[in-house]
């Protein structure tokens, strides 16, 4: 299982080892962080494009998002799931995120 850390230092880990490579690029980390924060509800493709590629027109933005998602899936496996045609989310069975754990702890009153 993968572990995404965004509180404090930013890293992506598998079995306690920090992963390097394409998944560690800033925009890919940003995409993972946004998806992690959204949790099970996910984020629409249009919102992701607006956040990560605000300067791009619709066609180029969609292409850039598709390439980023493809790259992450290729490198990390099935951590990103698509809900319907337009919503993207992380698969909680494949990746854990400290921001979700923190939100759960706060919601539980701990």
mmCIF file of C-alpha atoms in Angstrom:
data_model
loop_
_atom_site.group_PDB
_atom_site.id
_atom_site.type_symbol
_atom_site.label_atom_id
_atom_site.label_comp_id
_atom_site.label_asym_id
_atom_site.label_seq_id
_atom_site.Cartn_x
_atom_site.Cartn_y
_atom_site.Cartn_z
ATOM 1 C CA UNK A 1 0.000 0.000 0.000
ATOM 2 C CA UNK A 2 1.159 3.519 -0.779
ATOM 3 C CA UNK A 3 1.308 6.312 1.777
ATOM 4 C CA UNK A 4 0.981 9.972 0.777
ATOM 5 C CA UNK A 5 2.374 12.475 3.271
ATOM 6 C CA UNK A 6 1.383 16.104 2.803
ATOM 7 C CA UNK A 7 1.425 17.446 6.351
ATOM 8 C CA UNK A 8 4.948 18.721 7.003
ATOM 9 C CA UNK A 9 7.237 17.289 4.364
ATOM 10 C CA UNK A 10 5.721 15.955 1.143
ATOM 11 C CA UNK A 11 6.490 12.395 0.144
ATOM 12 C CA UNK A 12 5.045 9.287 -1.376
ATOM 13 C CA UNK A 13 6.077 6.021 0.242
ATOM 14 C CA UNK A 14 5.697 2.310 -0.377
ATOM 15 C CA UNK A 15 6.513 -0.010 2.516
ATOM 16 C CA UNK A 16 8.298 2.825 4.339
ATOM 17 C CA UNK A 17 10.547 3.722 1.392
ATOM 18 C CA UNK A 18 10.218 7.086 -0.327
ATOM 19 C CA UNK A 19 9.416 6.742 -4.020
ATOM 20 C CA UNK A 20 11.354 8.776 -6.529
ATOM 21 C CA UNK A 21 10.658 9.310 -10.201
ATOM 22 C CA UNK A 22 7.777 10.817 -12.111
ATOM 23 C CA UNK A 23 5.266 10.431 -9.275
ATOM 24 C CA UNK A 24 7.404 12.819 -7.229
ATOM 25 C CA UNK A 25 7.051 15.720 -9.624
ATOM 26 C CA UNK A 26 5.291 18.771 -8.184
ATOM 27 C CA UNK A 27 2.177 18.751 -10.340
ATOM 28 C CA UNK A 28 1.681 15.025 -9.765
ATOM 29 C CA UNK A 29 2.085 15.532 -6.016
ATOM 30 C CA UNK A 30 -0.407 18.385 -6.211
ATOM 31 C CA UNK A 31 -2.881 16.155 -8.052
ATOM 32 C CA UNK A 32 -2.480 13.391 -5.469
ATOM 33 C CA UNK A 33 -2.858 15.899 -2.611
ATOM 34 C CA UNK A 34 -6.050 17.396 -4.063
ATOM 35 C CA UNK A 35 -7.514 13.934 -4.613
ATOM 36 C CA UNK A 36 -6.485 12.835 -1.121
ATOM 37 C CA UNK A 37 -8.200 15.822 0.467
ATOM 38 C CA UNK A 38 -11.383 15.222 -1.539
ATOM 39 C CA UNK A 39 -11.620 11.678 -0.200
ATOM 40 C CA UNK A 40 -14.377 9.383 -1.451
ATOM 41 C CA UNK A 41 -16.315 12.152 -3.205
ATOM 42 C CA UNK A 42 -13.439 12.774 -5.622
ATOM 43 C CA UNK A 43 -12.899 15.829 -7.812
ATOM 44 C CA UNK A 44 -14.294 16.663 -11.222
ATOM 45 C CA UNK A 45 -11.886 16.698 -14.137
ATOM 46 C CA UNK A 46 -12.825 20.324 -14.882
ATOM 47 C CA UNK A 47 -11.936 21.409 -11.347
ATOM 48 C CA UNK A 48 -8.602 19.577 -11.503
ATOM 49 C CA UNK A 49 -7.777 21.252 -14.805
ATOM 50 C CA UNK A 50 -8.673 24.658 -13.367
ATOM 51 C CA UNK A 51 -6.470 24.078 -10.320
ATOM 52 C CA UNK A 52 -3.455 22.523 -12.013
ATOM 53 C CA UNK A 53 -3.502 23.921 -15.563
ATOM 54 C CA UNK A 54 -5.300 27.278 -15.243
ATOM 55 C CA UNK A 55 -3.475 28.729 -18.260
ATOM 56 C CA UNK A 56 -4.521 25.902 -20.597
ATOM 57 C CA UNK A 57 -7.534 25.907 -22.878
ATOM 58 C CA UNK A 58 -10.045 23.080 -22.358
ATOM 59 C CA UNK A 59 -8.509 20.715 -24.905
ATOM 60 C CA UNK A 60 -4.928 21.120 -23.696
ATOM 61 C CA UNK A 61 -6.013 20.991 -20.051
ATOM 62 C CA UNK A 62 -7.869 17.712 -20.545
ATOM 63 C CA UNK A 63 -4.905 16.272 -22.430
ATOM 64 C CA UNK A 64 -2.483 17.320 -19.665
ATOM 65 C CA UNK A 65 -4.708 15.826 -16.967
ATOM 66 C CA UNK A 66 -5.091 12.586 -18.926
ATOM 67 C CA UNK A 67 -1.316 12.323 -19.354
ATOM 68 C CA UNK A 68 -0.735 13.013 -15.656
ATOM 69 C CA UNK A 69 -3.302 10.380 -14.621
ATOM 70 C CA UNK A 70 -1.855 7.867 -17.084
ATOM 71 C CA UNK A 71 1.654 8.477 -15.780
ATOM 72 C CA UNK A 72 0.592 8.016 -12.156
ATOM 73 C CA UNK A 73 -1.340 4.835 -12.953
ATOM 74 C CA UNK A 74 1.622 3.463 -14.909
ATOM 75 C CA UNK A 75 4.088 4.169 -12.144
ATOM 76 C CA UNK A 76 1.959 3.524 -9.055
ATOM 77 C CA UNK A 77 -0.653 1.026 -10.152
ATOM 78 C CA UNK A 78 -4.373 1.320 -9.520
ATOM 79 C CA UNK A 79 -4.280 4.106 -6.933
ATOM 80 C CA UNK A 80 -6.509 6.403 -8.979
ATOM 81 C CA UNK A 81 -10.081 5.428 -9.696
ATOM 82 C CA UNK A 82 -12.586 7.092 -11.945
ATOM 83 C CA UNK A 83 -16.125 7.572 -10.680
ATOM 84 C CA UNK A 84 -18.482 7.965 -13.593
ATOM 85 C CA UNK A 85 -17.202 9.852 -16.616
ATOM 86 C CA UNK A 86 -16.050 13.042 -14.955
ATOM 87 C CA UNK A 87 -14.966 12.434 -11.342
ATOM 88 C CA UNK A 88 -11.532 11.202 -10.265
ATOM 89 C CA UNK A 89 -10.595 9.931 -6.804
ATOM 90 C CA UNK A 90 -7.958 7.905 -5.011
ATOM 91 C CA UNK A 91 -8.654 4.270 -4.246
ATOM 92 C CA UNK A 92 -8.528 4.023 -0.430
ATOM 93 C CA UNK A 93 -7.629 0.326 -0.697
ATOM 94 C CA UNK A 94 -4.434 1.246 -2.567
ATOM 95 C CA UNK A 95 -3.241 4.507 -0.996
ATOM 96 C CA UNK A 96 -3.476 6.140 2.426
ATOM 97 C CA UNK A 97 -3.007 9.833 3.029
ATOM 98 C CA UNK A 98 -2.081 11.593 6.246
ATOM 99 C CA UNK A 99 -4.563 14.398 5.537
ATOM 100 C CA UNK A 100 -7.442 11.880 5.470
ATOM 101 C CA UNK A 101 -6.208 10.218 8.657
ATOM 102 C CA UNK A 102 -5.953 13.647 10.306
ATOM 103 C CA UNK A 103 -9.469 14.645 9.211
ATOM 104 C CA UNK A 104 -10.823 11.350 10.531
ATOM 105 C CA UNK A 105 -9.117 11.869 13.861
ATOM 106 C CA UNK A 106 -10.594 15.367 14.190
ATOM 107 C CA UNK A 107 -14.069 14.130 13.206
ATOM 108 C CA UNK A 108 -13.807 11.428 15.884
ATOM 109 C CA UNK A 109 -12.916 14.071 18.465
ATOM 110 C CA UNK A 110 -9.490 12.580 19.208
#
